[in-house]
Tab-separated table of C-alpha atoms and ligand atoms in Angstrom:
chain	number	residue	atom	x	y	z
A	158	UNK	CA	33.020	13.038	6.576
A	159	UNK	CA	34.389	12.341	9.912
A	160	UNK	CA	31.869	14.218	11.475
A	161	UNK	CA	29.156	12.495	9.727
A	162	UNK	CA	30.917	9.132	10.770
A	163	UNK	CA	30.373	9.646	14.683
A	164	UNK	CA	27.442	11.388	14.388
A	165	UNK	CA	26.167	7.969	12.987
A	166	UNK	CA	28.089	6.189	14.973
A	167	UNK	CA	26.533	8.027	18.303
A	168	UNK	CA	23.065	7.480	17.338
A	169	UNK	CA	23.488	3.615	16.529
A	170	UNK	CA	24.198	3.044	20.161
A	171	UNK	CA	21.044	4.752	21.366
A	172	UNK	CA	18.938	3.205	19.122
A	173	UNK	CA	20.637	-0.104	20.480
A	174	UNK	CA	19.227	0.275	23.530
A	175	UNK	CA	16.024	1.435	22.335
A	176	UNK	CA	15.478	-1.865	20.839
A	177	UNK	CA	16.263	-3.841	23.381
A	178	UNK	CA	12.984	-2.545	25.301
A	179	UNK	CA	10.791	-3.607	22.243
A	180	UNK	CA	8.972	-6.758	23.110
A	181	UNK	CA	9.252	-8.028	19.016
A	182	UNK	CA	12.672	-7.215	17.312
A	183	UNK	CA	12.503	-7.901	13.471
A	184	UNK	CA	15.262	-10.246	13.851
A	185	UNK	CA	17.510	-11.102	10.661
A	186	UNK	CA	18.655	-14.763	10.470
A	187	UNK	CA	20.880	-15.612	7.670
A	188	UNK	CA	22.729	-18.509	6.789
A	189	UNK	CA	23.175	-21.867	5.532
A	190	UNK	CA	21.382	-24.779	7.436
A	191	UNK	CA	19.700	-28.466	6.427
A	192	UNK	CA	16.444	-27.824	4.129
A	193	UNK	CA	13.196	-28.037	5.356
A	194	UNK	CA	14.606	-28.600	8.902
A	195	UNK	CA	13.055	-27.895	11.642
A	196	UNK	CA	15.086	-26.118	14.225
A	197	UNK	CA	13.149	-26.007	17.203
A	198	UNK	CA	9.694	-25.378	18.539
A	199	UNK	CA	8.340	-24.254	21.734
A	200	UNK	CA	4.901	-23.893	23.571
A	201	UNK	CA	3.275	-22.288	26.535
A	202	UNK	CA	1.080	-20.764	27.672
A	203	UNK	CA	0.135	-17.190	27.974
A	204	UNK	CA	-1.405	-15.481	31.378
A	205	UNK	CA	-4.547	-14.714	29.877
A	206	UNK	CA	-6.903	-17.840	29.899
A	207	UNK	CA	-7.272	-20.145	26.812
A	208	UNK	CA	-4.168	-18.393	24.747
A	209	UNK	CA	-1.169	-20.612	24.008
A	210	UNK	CA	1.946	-19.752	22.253
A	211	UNK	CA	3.407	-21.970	19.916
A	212	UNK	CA	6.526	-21.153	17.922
A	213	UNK	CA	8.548	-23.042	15.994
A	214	UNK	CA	11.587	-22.667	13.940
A	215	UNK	CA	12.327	-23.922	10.417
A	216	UNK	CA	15.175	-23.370	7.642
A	217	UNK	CA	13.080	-23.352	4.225
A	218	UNK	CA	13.667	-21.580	0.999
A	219	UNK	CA	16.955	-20.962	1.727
A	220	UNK	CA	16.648	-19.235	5.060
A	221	UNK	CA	15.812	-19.460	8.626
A	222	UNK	CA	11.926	-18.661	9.656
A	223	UNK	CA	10.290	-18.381	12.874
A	224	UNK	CA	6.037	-18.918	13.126
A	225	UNK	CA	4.220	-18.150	16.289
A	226	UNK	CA	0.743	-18.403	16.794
A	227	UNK	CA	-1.562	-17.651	20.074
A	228	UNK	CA	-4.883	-18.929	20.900
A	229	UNK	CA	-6.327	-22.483	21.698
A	230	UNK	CA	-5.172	-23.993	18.330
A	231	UNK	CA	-2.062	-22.272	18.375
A	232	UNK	CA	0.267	-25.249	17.710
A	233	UNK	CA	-2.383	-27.033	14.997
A	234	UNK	CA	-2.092	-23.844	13.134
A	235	UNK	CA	1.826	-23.205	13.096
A	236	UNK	CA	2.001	-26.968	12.217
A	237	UNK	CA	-0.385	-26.584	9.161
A	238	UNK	CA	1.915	-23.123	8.393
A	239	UNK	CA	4.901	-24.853	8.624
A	240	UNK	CA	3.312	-27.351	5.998
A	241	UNK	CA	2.324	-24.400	3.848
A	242	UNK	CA	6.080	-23.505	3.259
A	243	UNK	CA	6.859	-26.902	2.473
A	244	UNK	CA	4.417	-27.148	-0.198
A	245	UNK	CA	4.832	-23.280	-1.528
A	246	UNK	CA	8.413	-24.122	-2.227
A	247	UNK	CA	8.222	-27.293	-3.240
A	248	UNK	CA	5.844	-25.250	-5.981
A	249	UNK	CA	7.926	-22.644	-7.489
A	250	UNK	CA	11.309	-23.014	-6.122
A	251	UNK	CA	13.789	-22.564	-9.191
A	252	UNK	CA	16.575	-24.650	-7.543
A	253	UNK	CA	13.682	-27.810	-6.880
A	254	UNK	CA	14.174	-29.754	-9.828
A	255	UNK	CA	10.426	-30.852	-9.776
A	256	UNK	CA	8.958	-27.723	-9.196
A	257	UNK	CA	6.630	-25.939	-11.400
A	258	UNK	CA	8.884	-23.142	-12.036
A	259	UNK	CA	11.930	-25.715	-12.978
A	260	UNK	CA	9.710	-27.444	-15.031
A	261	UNK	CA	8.984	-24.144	-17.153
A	262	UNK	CA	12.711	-23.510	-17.254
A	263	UNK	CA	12.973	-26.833	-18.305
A	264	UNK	CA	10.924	-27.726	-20.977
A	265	UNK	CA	9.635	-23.883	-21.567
A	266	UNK	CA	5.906	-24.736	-20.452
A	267	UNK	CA	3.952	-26.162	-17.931
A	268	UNK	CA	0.634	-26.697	-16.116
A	269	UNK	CA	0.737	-25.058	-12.992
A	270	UNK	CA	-1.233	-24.673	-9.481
A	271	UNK	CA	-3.264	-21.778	-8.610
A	272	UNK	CA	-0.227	-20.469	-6.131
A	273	UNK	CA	2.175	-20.774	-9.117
A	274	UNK	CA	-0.633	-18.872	-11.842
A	275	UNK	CA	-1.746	-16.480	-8.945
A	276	UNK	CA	2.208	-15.669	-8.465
A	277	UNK	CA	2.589	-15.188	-12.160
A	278	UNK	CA	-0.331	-12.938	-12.525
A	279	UNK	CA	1.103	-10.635	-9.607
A	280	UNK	CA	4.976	-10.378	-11.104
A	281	UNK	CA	3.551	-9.972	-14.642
A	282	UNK	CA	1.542	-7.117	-13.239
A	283	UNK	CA	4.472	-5.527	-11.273
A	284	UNK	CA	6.568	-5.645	-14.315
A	285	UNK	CA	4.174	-3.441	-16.183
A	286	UNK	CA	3.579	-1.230	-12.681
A	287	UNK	CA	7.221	-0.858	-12.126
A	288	UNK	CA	8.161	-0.475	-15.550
A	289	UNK	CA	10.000	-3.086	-15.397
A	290	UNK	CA	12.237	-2.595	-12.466
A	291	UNK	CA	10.887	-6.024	-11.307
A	292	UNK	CA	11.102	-9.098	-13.740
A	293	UNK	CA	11.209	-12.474	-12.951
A	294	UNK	CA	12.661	-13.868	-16.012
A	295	UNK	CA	16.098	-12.746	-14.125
A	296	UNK	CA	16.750	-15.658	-13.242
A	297	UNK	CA	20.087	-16.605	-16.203
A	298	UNK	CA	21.514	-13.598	-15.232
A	299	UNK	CA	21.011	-15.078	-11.611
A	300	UNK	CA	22.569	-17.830	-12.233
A	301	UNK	CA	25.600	-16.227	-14.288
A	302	UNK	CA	26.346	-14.266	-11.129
A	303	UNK	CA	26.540	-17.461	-9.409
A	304	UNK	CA	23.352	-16.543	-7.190
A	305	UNK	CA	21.463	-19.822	-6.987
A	306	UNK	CA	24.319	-21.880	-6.192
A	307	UNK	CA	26.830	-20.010	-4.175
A	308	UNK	CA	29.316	-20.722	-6.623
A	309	UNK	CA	30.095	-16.643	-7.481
A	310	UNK	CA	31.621	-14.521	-9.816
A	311	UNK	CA	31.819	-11.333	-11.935
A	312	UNK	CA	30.384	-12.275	-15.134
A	313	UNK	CA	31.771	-10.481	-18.712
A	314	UNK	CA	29.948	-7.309	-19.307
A	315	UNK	CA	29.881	-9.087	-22.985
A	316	UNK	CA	27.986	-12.411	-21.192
A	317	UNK	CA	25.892	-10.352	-19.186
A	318	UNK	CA	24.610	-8.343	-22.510
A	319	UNK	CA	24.137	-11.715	-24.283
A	320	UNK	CA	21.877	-12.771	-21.320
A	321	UNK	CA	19.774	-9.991	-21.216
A	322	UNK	CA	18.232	-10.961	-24.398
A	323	UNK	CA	16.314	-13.249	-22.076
A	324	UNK	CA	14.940	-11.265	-19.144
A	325	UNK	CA	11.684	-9.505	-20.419
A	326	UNK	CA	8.157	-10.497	-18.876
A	327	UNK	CA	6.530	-10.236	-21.901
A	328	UNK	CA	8.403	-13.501	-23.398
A	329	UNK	CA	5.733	-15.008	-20.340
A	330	UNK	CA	1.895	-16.366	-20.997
A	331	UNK	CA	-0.113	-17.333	-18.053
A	332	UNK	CA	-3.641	-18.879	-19.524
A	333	UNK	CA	-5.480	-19.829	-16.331
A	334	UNK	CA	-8.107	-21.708	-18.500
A	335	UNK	CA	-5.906	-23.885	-19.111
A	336	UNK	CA	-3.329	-23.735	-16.270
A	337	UNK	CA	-0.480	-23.293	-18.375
A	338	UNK	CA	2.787	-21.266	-18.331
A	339	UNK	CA	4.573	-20.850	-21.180
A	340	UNK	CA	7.632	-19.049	-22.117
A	341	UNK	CA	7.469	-17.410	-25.745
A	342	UNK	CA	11.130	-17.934	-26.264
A	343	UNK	CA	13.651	-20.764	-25.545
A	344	UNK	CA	16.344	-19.751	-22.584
A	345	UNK	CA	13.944	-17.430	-20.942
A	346	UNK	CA	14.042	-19.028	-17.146
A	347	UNK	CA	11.847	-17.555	-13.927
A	348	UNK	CA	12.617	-17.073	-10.459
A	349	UNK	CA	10.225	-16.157	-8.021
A	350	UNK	CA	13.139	-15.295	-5.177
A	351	UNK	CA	11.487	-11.275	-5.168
A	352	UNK	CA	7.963	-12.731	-4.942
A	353	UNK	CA	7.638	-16.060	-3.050
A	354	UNK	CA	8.607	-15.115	0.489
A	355	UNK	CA	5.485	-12.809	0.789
A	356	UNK	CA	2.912	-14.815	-0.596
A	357	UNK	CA	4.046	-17.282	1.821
A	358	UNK	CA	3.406	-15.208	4.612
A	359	UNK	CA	0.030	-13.701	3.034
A	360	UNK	CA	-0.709	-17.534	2.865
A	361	UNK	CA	0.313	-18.187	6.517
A	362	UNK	CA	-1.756	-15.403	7.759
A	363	UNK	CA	-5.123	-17.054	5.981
A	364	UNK	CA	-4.130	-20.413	7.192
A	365	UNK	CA	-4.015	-18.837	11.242
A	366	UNK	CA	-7.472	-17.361	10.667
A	367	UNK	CA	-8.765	-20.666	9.538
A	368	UNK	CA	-7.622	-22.041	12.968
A	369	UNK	CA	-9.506	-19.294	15.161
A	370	UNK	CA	-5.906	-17.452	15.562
A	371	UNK	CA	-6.246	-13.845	16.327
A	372	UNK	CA	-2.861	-12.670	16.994
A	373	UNK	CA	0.419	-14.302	15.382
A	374	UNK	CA	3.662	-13.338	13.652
A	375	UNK	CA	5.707	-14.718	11.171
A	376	UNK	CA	9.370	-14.109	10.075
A	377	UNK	CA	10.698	-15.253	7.165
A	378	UNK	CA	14.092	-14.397	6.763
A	379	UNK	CA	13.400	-10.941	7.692
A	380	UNK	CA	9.935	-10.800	5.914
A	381	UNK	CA	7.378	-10.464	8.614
A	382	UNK	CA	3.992	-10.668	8.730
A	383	UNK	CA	1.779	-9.400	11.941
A	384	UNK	CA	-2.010	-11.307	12.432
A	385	UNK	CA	-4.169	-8.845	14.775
A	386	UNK	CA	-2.580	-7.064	17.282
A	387	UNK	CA	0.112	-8.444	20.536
A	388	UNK	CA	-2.178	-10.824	23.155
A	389	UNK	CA	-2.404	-7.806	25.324
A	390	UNK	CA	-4.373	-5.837	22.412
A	391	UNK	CA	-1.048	-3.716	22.158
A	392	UNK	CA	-0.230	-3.077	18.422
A	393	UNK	CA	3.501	-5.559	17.454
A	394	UNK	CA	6.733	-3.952	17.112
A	395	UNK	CA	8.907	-5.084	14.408
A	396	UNK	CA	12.626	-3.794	14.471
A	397	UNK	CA	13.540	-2.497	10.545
A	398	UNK	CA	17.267	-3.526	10.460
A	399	UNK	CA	20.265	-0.516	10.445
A	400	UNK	CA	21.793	-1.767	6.923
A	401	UNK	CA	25.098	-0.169	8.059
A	402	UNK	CA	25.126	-2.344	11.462
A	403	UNK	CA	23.983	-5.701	11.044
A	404	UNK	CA	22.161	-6.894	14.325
A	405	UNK	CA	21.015	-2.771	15.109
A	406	UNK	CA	18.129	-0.985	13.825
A	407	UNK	CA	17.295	2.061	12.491
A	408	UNK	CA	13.578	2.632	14.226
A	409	UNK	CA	11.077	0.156	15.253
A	410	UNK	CA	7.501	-0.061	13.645
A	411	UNK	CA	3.897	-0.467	15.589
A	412	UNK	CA	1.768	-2.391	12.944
A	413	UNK	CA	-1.317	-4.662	13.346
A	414	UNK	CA	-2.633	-6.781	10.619
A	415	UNK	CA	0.453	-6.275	7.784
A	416	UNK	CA	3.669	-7.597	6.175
A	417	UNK	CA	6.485	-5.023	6.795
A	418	UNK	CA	9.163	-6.679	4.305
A	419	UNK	CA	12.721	-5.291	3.971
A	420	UNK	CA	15.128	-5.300	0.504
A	421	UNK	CA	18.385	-4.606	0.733
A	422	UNK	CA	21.917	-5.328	-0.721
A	423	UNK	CA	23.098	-5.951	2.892
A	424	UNK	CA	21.342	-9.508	3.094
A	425	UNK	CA	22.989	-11.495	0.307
A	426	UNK	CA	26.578	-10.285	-1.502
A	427	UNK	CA	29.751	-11.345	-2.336
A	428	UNK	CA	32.906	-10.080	-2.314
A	429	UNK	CA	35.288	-9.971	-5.314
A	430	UNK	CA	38.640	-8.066	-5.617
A	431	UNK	CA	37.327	-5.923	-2.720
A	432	UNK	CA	34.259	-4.805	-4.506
A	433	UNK	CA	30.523	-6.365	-2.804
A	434	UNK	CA	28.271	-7.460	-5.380
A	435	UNK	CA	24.658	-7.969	-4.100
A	436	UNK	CA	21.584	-10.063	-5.188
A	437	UNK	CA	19.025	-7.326	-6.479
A	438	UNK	CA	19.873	-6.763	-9.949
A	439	UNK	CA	18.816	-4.008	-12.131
A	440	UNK	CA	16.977	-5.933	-15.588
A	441	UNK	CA	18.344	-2.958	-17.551
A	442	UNK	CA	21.603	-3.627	-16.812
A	443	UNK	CA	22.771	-7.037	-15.223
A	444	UNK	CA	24.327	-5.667	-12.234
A	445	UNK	CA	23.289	-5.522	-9.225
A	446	UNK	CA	21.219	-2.532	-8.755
A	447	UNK	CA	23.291	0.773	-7.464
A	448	UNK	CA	20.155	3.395	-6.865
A	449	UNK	CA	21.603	4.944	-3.967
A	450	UNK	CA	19.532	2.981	-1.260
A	451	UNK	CA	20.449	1.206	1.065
A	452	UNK	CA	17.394	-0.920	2.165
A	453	UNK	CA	13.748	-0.095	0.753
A	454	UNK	CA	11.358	-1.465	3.405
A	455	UNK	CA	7.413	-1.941	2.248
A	456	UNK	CA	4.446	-2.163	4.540
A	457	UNK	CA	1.360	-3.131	3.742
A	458	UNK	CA	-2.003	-5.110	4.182
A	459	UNK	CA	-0.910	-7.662	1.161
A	460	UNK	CA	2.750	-9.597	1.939
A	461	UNK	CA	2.999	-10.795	-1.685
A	462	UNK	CA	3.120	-6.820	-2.944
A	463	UNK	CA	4.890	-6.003	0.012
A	464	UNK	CA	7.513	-8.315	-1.210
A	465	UNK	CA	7.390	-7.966	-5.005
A	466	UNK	CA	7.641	-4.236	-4.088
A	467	UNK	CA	10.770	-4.206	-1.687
A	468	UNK	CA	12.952	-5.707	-4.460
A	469	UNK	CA	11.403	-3.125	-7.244
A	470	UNK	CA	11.414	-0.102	-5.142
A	471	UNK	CA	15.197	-0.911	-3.902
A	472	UNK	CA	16.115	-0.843	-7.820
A	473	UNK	CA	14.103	2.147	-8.633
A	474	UNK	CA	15.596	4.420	-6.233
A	475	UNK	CA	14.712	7.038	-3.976
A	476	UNK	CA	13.082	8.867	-6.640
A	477	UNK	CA	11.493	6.690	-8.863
A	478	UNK	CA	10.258	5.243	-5.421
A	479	UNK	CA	8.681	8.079	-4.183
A	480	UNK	CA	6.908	8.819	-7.325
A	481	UNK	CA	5.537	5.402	-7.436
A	482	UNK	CA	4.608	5.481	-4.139
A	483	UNK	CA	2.194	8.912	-4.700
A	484	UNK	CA	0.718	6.667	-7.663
A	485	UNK	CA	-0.048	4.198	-5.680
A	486	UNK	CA	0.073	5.128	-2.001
A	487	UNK	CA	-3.139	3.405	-0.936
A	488	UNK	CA	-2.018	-0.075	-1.378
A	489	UNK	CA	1.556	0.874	0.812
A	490	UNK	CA	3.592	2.743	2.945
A	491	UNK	CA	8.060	2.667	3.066
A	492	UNK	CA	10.590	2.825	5.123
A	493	UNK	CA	13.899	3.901	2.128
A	494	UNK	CA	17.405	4.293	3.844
A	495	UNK	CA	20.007	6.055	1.315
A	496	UNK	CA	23.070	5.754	1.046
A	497	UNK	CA	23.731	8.940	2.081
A	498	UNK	CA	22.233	8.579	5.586
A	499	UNK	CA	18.889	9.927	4.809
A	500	UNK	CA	16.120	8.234	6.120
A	501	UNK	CA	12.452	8.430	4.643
A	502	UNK	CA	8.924	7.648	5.637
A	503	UNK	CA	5.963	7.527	3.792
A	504	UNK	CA	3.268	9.227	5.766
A	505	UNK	CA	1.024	7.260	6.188
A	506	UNK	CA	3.208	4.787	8.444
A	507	UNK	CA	5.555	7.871	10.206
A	508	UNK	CA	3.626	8.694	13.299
A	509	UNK	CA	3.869	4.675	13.920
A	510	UNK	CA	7.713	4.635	12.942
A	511	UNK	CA	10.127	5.406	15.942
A	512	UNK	CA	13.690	6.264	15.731
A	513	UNK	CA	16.311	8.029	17.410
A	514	UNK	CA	17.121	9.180	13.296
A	515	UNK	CA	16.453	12.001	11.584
A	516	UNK	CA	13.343	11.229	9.720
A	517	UNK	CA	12.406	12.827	6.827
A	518	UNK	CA	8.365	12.026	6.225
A	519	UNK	CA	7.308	11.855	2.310
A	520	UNK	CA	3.706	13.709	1.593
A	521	UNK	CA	1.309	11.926	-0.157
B	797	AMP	P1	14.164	-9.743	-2.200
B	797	AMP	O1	15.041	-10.229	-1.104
B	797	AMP	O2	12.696	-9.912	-1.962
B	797	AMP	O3	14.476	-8.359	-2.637
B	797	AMP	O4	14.415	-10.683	-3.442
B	797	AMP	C1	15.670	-10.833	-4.024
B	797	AMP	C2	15.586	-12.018	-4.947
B	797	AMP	O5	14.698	-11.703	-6.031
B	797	AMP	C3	16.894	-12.384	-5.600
B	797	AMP	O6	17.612	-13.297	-4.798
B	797	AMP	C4	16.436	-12.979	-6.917
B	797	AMP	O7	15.988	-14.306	-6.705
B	797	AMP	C5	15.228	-12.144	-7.266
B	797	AMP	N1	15.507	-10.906	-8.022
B	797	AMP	C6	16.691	-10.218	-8.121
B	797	AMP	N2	16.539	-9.097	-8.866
B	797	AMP	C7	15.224	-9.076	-9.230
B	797	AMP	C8	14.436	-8.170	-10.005
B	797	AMP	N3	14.937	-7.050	-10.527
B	797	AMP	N4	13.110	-8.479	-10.185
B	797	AMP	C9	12.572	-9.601	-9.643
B	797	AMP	N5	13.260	-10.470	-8.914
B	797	AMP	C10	14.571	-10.227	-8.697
B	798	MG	MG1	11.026	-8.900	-2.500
């Protein structure tokens, strides 16, 4: 065990320094801060002709994001994106009173936006793909735990049991003719918290293409999204966070053009009588999910499967994982850290994954 301990131990530090030569770090900002801030921005300009940078900061849905954006309309475009979150959460946040999702919890029904359908569609679908490892109607089981608030505890096995009765997909209709969501029985409440974060970014992308952008990167509380390649045509490099080090990382990625979006217990827990209980639950149980992984990272063309995916694939396992990756392995690739140590890689992302790990590549 010892051995295993510095062996890890060894390797962090060189992978340290590795990182601190990558021009894009994945960086992971958590925290509390004032909603819908905005913490900073910052412009200027690049030394090829015409291309700006514009970056700016802001503290929405609960976390801190950074949007940056390079061309002529570089700062128009972040502005609009920075808009886009705004109106996204304002949508289908579950702790917005007035959003369309509270409003369901609510009063069991409402008429909804296309976002807020086209988000339903998507977790209804993942529910049946995963088989049921992702479900939005978690959210009273959520809220037992204390999640939305802050205000935590270990909820009675016998309270947790009586909530479950609730969390099942199928309780949900989504009728786009008539823009309506309705919940088939009374207490079942949704939560898009899985979901959200990668539509946003999927959303951000379109709105940077409608303003002539070309390369860009957004990250949302550790979500990121990549738009084209780096200014100098070189593909970005996003950091995938060590789970066992906060602040060091376990390889860096070379994508263009895709969401790379990370799960893990790591980013949101509490501690009770020395035990950590995260924020990924397992639906079949209550409790947080305990599949062995550590962090299950997704990367793919489409942020908002890339997202619904990180949460089901960290509850699945490494197993279950892999198997639904071979099922589907044209719409993704993953990054899985166990909690054993053992790294994997799908292949189609390994020869652009770089670590000072061992790496052990899963064939399609
Ligand atoms: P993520 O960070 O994308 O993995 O999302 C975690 C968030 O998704 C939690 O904070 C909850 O809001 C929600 N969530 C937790 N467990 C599940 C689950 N099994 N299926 C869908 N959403 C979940
Ligand atoms: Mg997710």
């Amino acid at each position: 065990m010892k051995e295993k301990l510095d062996y890890r131990g060894n390797r962090v530090k060189k992978i340290c320094r590795a990182v601190s030569l990558a021009v894009f770090g994945m960086i992971l900002l958590n925290g509390c801060g004032v909603d819908g801030s905005k913490v900073s921005s910052s412009e200027r300009t690049e030394k090829q002709p015409g291309s700006t940078e514009y970056s700016t900061e802001v503290f929405a849905m609960d976390t801190y994001m950074t949007l940056t954006a390079y061309g002529k309309r570089a700062k128009e475009a972040v502005e609009a994106a920075a808009k886009e979150i705004d109106r996204i959460e304002q949508l289908v946040s579950a702790q917005i009173n007035t959003s369309e999702i509270s409003q369901i919890n609510q009063q069991g029904k409402s008429m909804v936006s296309d976002d807020t359908m086209y988000l339903m569609k998507r977790s209804m679908e993942l529910y049946q793909s995963t088989s049921q490892a992702f479900d939005i109607t978690i959210y009273p089981v959520m809220q037992e735990w204390g999640f939305p608030t802050g205000d935590y505890h270990v909820p009675e096995e016998s309270k947790l049991d009586e909530l479950l009765k609730f969390v099942d997909s199928s309780y949900i209709t989504a009728d786009e003719k008539s823009n309506t969501v309705t919940v088939q029985k009374p207490g079942v409440k949704l939560d898009l918290g899985g979901i959200a974060k990668g539509y946003t970014s999927a959303r951000i992308m379109e709105i940077f293409k409608d303003y002539g952008i070309q390369s860009g990167v957004v990250n949302l509380g550790g979500n990121v999204q990549v738009l084209g390649n780096k200014t100098s045509g070189e593909p970005w490099k996003v950091g995938i966070e060590n789970p066992e080090e906060k602040g060091s990382y376990m390889g860096v990625l070379h994508v263009s053009d895709k969401a790379v979006i990370t799960s893990g217990g790591y980013e949101r827990y509490f501690e009770e009588a020395g035990k950590e209980y995260h924020h990924i639950i397992d639906p079949a149980t209550g409790y947080p999910a305990s599949s062995g992984l550590l962090s299950a990272t997704i990367i793919s063309d489409d942020g908002t499967l890339a997202d619904g995916l990180s949460t089901s694939l960290f509850v699945m396992g490494k197993e279950k994982a892999i198997a639904y990756w071979k099922e589907n392995k044209e719409n993704f690739d993953f990054i899985l850290e166990t909690e054993d140590g053992e790294i994997l890689v799908s292949d189609g992302i390994a020869d652009n994954f770089h670590s000072d790990f061992k790496l052990n590549v899963v064939e399609g």
